[in-house]
PDB file of C-alpha atoms in Angstrom:
ATOM      1  CA  GLY Y   1    -105.620  23.596  -7.273  1.00 50.00           C
ATOM      2  CA  LYS Y   2    -102.589  21.388  -7.483  1.00 59.00           C
ATOM      3  CA  ALA Y   3    -100.517  20.493  -4.458  1.00 58.00           C
ATOM      4  CA  ASP Y   4     -97.069  21.997  -4.071  1.00 62.00           C
ATOM      5  CA  PRO Y   5     -94.547  19.213  -4.906  1.00 62.00           C
ATOM      6  CA  TYR Y   6     -92.210  20.306  -2.092  1.00 59.00           C
ATOM      7  CA  GLN Y   7     -94.997  20.130   0.481  1.00 62.00           C
ATOM      8  CA  MET Y   8     -96.051  16.723  -0.869  1.00 61.00           C
ATOM      9  CA  GLN Y   9     -92.449  15.497  -0.512  1.00 65.00           C
ATOM     10  CA  ILE Y  10     -92.272  16.680   3.104  1.00 67.00           C
ATOM     11  CA  LEU Y  11     -95.685  15.166   3.859  1.00 70.00           C
ATOM     12  CA  SER Y  12     -94.740  11.817   2.339  1.00 69.00           C
ATOM     13  CA  SER Y  13     -91.520  11.834   4.389  1.00 71.00           C
ATOM     14  CA  VAL Y  14     -93.468  12.441   7.580  1.00 72.00           C
ATOM     15  CA  VAL Y  15     -96.145   9.874   6.667  1.00 71.00           C
ATOM     16  CA  SER Y  16     -93.417   7.297   5.963  1.00 66.00           C
ATOM     17  CA  GLY Y  17     -91.767   7.851   9.344  1.00 69.00           C
ATOM     18  CA  VAL Y  18     -88.532   9.309   7.976  1.00 68.00           C
ATOM     19  CA  ASN Y  19     -86.839  11.406  10.655  1.00 70.00           C
ATOM     20  CA  LEU Y  20     -86.049  14.593   8.739  1.00 66.00           C
ATOM     21  CA  GLY Y  21     -83.811  15.836  11.558  1.00 72.00           C
ATOM     22  CA  VAL Y  22     -81.256  13.056  11.018  1.00 67.00           C
ATOM     23  CA  HIS Y  23     -78.667  12.998   8.224  1.00 72.00           C
ATOM     24  CA  HIS Y  24     -79.813  10.864   5.271  1.00 69.00           C
ATOM     25  CA  LYS Y  25     -76.927   8.377   5.643  1.00 74.00           C
ATOM     26  CA  GLU Y  26     -77.686   7.567   9.283  1.00 76.00           C
ATOM     27  CA  PRO Y  27     -79.582   4.287   9.827  1.00 70.00           C
ATOM     28  CA  GLU Y  28     -81.632   5.924  12.599  1.00 75.00           C
ATOM     29  CA  ARG Y  29     -83.295   8.133   9.982  1.00 71.00           C
ATOM     30  CA  TYR Y  30     -85.379   5.204   8.715  1.00 70.00           C
ATOM     31  CA  LYS Y  31     -85.958   3.119  11.861  1.00 74.00           C
ATOM     32  CA  ASP Y  32     -89.663   3.988  12.237  1.00 77.00           C
ATOM     33  CA  CYS Y  33     -90.609   3.809   8.555  1.00 77.00           C
ATOM     34  CA  ILE Y  34     -92.324   0.435   8.419  1.00 79.00           C
ATOM     35  CA  ARG Y  35     -94.252   0.988  11.663  1.00 80.00           C
ATOM     36  CA  VAL Y  36     -95.484   4.424  10.560  1.00 79.00           C
ATOM     37  CA  VAL Y  37     -96.419   3.207   7.067  1.00 80.00           C
ATOM     38  CA  ASP Y  38     -98.407   0.367   8.677  1.00 82.00           C
ATOM     39  CA  GLU Y  39    -100.216   2.844  10.949  1.00 83.00           C
ATOM     40  CA  ASN Y  40    -101.075   5.125   8.044  1.00 78.00           C
ATOM     41  CA  PHE Y  41    -102.191   2.175   5.927  1.00 79.00           C
ATOM     42  CA  ASP Y  42    -104.541   1.159   8.764  1.00 82.00           C
ATOM     43  CA  ARG Y  43    -105.879   4.734   8.941  1.00 80.00           C
ATOM     44  CA  LEU Y  44    -106.523   4.633   5.205  1.00 78.00           C
ATOM     45  CA  MET Y  45    -108.506   1.409   5.606  1.00 78.00           C
ATOM     46  CA  GLU Y  46    -110.558   3.007   8.404  1.00 80.00           C
ATOM     47  CA  ARG Y  47    -111.351   5.941   6.104  1.00 78.00           C
ATOM     48  CA  LYS Y  48    -112.354   3.431   3.427  1.00 75.00           C
ATOM     49  CA  GLU Y  49    -115.367   2.490   5.532  1.00 74.00           C
ATOM     50  CA  ALA Y  50    -116.397   6.152   5.736  1.00 75.00           C
ATOM     51  CA  GLY Y  51    -115.931   6.546   1.980  1.00 74.00           C
ATOM     52  CA  ASN Y  52    -113.914   9.738   2.184  1.00 75.00           C
ATOM     53  CA  ILE Y  53    -110.671   8.803   0.449  1.00 80.00           C
ATOM     54  CA  THR Y  54    -109.270  10.791  -2.456  1.00 84.00           C
ATOM     55  CA  VAL Y  55    -106.607   9.821  -4.963  1.00 88.00           C
ATOM     56  CA  SER Y  56    -104.276  12.312  -3.222  1.00 86.00           C
ATOM     57  CA  CYS Y  57    -104.596  10.415   0.083  1.00 83.00           C
ATOM     58  CA  VAL Y  58    -103.555   7.211  -1.626  1.00 88.00           C
ATOM     59  CA  ASN Y  59    -100.760   8.922  -3.583  1.00 90.00           C
ATOM     60  CA  ILE Y  60     -99.203  10.218  -0.373  1.00 86.00           C
ATOM     61  CA  LEU Y  61     -99.201   6.710   1.040  1.00 86.00           C
ATOM     62  CA  ILE Y  62     -97.696   5.293  -2.183  1.00 90.00           C
ATOM     63  CA  ALA Y  63     -94.898   7.872  -1.917  1.00 87.00           C
ATOM     64  CA  ALA Y  64     -94.411   6.988   1.747  1.00 85.00           C
ATOM     65  CA  CYS Y  65     -94.096   3.300   0.843  1.00 87.00           C
ATOM     66  CA  GLY Y  66     -91.346   4.240  -1.582  1.00 87.00           C
ATOM     67  CA  LYS Y  67     -89.453   6.156   1.087  1.00 82.00           C
ATOM     68  CA  ALA Y  68     -89.827   3.192   3.440  1.00 81.00           C
ATOM     69  CA  LYS Y  69     -88.474   0.869   0.712  1.00 82.00           C
ATOM     70  CA  GLU Y  70     -91.743  -1.094   0.691  1.00 85.00           C
ATOM     71  CA  LEU Y  71     -92.262  -1.926  -2.986  1.00 90.00           C
ATOM     72  CA  GLY Y  72     -94.892  -4.597  -2.290  1.00 91.00           C
ATOM     73  CA  ARG Y  73     -96.852  -2.254  -0.056  1.00 89.00           C
ATOM     74  CA  ALA Y  74     -96.672   0.467  -2.715  1.00 92.00           C
ATOM     75  CA  PHE Y  75     -98.308  -1.871  -5.254  1.00 94.00           C
ATOM     76  CA  GLU Y  76    -100.857  -3.016  -2.675  1.00 91.00           C
ATOM     77  CA  THR Y  77    -101.737   0.600  -1.945  1.00 90.00           C
ATOM     78  CA  PHE Y  78    -101.994   1.403  -5.671  1.00 93.00           C
ATOM     79  CA  GLU Y  79    -104.373  -1.523  -6.155  1.00 92.00           C
ATOM     80  CA  ILE Y  80    -106.631  -0.196  -3.380  1.00 87.00           C
ATOM     81  CA  LEU Y  81    -107.616   2.613  -5.729  1.00 88.00           C
ATOM     82  CA  GLU Y  82    -109.495   0.111  -7.894  1.00 87.00           C
ATOM     83  CA  ASP Y  83    -111.207  -1.400  -4.837  1.00 85.00           C
ATOM     84  CA  LEU Y  84    -112.355   2.089  -3.862  1.00 84.00           C
ATOM     85  CA  GLY Y  85    -113.659   2.859  -7.324  1.00 87.00           C
ATOM     86  CA  ILE Y  86    -111.119   5.681  -7.669  1.00 89.00           C
ATOM     87  CA  ALA Y  87    -109.176   5.999 -10.904  1.00 91.00           C
ATOM     88  CA  PRO Y  88    -105.423   6.378 -10.422  1.00 93.00           C
ATOM     89  CA  ASP Y  89    -104.113   9.612 -11.868  1.00 92.00           C
ATOM     90  CA  THR Y  90    -100.857  10.331 -13.651  1.00 92.00           C
ATOM     91  CA  HIS Y  91     -99.204  11.070 -10.324  1.00 91.00           C
ATOM     92  CA  SER Y  92    -100.222   7.637  -8.976  1.00 93.00           C
ATOM     93  CA  TYR Y  93     -98.536   5.940 -11.919  1.00 94.00           C
ATOM     94  CA  THR Y  94     -95.393   8.074 -11.900  1.00 92.00           C
ATOM     95  CA  LEU Y  95     -94.936   7.582  -8.149  1.00 92.00           C
ATOM     96  CA  LEU Y  96     -95.148   3.824  -8.564  1.00 94.00           C
ATOM     97  CA  MET Y  97     -92.880   3.900 -11.621  1.00 94.00           C
ATOM     98  CA  ASP Y  98     -90.278   5.899  -9.678  1.00 93.00           C
ATOM     99  CA  ILE Y  99     -90.368   3.377  -6.828  1.00 93.00           C
ATOM    100  CA  CYS Y 100     -89.945   0.551  -9.350  1.00 95.00           C
ATOM    101  CA  LEU Y 101     -86.983   2.327 -10.968  1.00 93.00           C
ATOM    102  CA  THR Y 102     -85.350   2.776  -7.577  1.00 90.00           C
ATOM    103  CA  ASN Y 103     -85.781  -0.962  -6.963  1.00 90.00           C
ATOM    104  CA  ARG Y 104     -84.570  -1.848 -10.493  1.00 93.00           C
ATOM    105  CA  ARG Y 105     -87.911  -3.352 -11.474  1.00 93.00           C
ATOM    106  CA  TYR Y 106     -87.721  -2.200 -15.072  1.00 94.00           C
ATOM    107  CA  ASP Y 107     -90.298  -4.742 -16.220  1.00 95.00           C
ATOM    108  CA  ALA Y 108     -92.858  -3.184 -13.887  1.00 94.00           C
ATOM    109  CA  VAL Y 109     -91.974   0.323 -15.101  1.00 93.00           C
ATOM    110  CA  PHE Y 110     -92.573  -0.764 -18.690  1.00 94.00           C
ATOM    111  CA  ARG Y 111     -95.888  -2.431 -17.791  1.00 95.00           C
ATOM    112  CA  LEU Y 112     -97.070   0.635 -15.839  1.00 94.00           C
ATOM    113  CA  SER Y 113     -96.098   3.008 -18.659  1.00 92.00           C
ATOM    114  CA  GLU Y 114     -98.091   0.883 -21.118  1.00 93.00           C
ATOM    115  CA  GLU Y 115    -101.094   0.926 -18.779  1.00 92.00           C
ATOM    116  CA  LEU Y 116    -100.759   4.695 -18.393  1.00 90.00           C
ATOM    117  CA  GLU Y 117    -100.822   5.154 -22.167  1.00 90.00           C
ATOM    118  CA  GLU Y 118    -103.744   2.719 -22.599  1.00 91.00           C
ATOM    119  CA  LYS Y 119    -105.773   4.827 -20.180  1.00 87.00           C
ATOM    120  CA  GLY Y 120    -104.949   7.956 -22.135  1.00 87.00           C
ATOM    121  CA  LEU Y 121    -103.097   9.638 -19.271  1.00 82.00           C
ATOM    122  CA  LYS Y 122    -100.192  11.939 -20.078  1.00 74.00           C
ATOM    123  CA  TYR Y 123     -96.894  12.123 -18.209  1.00 63.00           C
TER     124      TYR Y 123
END
């Protein structure tokens, strides 16, 4: 079955290190983001050796990179899918496109949408 979007949002917040108990405008809410994203990225690489990574695992980390304001890391994580021999799904693309929109990288959004269409994926 499909994952519940609300649960995925909460999970990506936790994976990114966002403190959900702190008001969203407080700087303390995001203080652990980069450290936690790095830790989870390392865990993903450890799982790579075991060969038990799914597209959902990578998608959660892409979403976490977006919450942590790590655009470069989001692209790096997206590119890992190819290294793993896993095809990105529509959710992978739309997550990355959303992060690009947030960071005003409209050129990247356009390029990703073209790639999505070339692969025959619907969004």
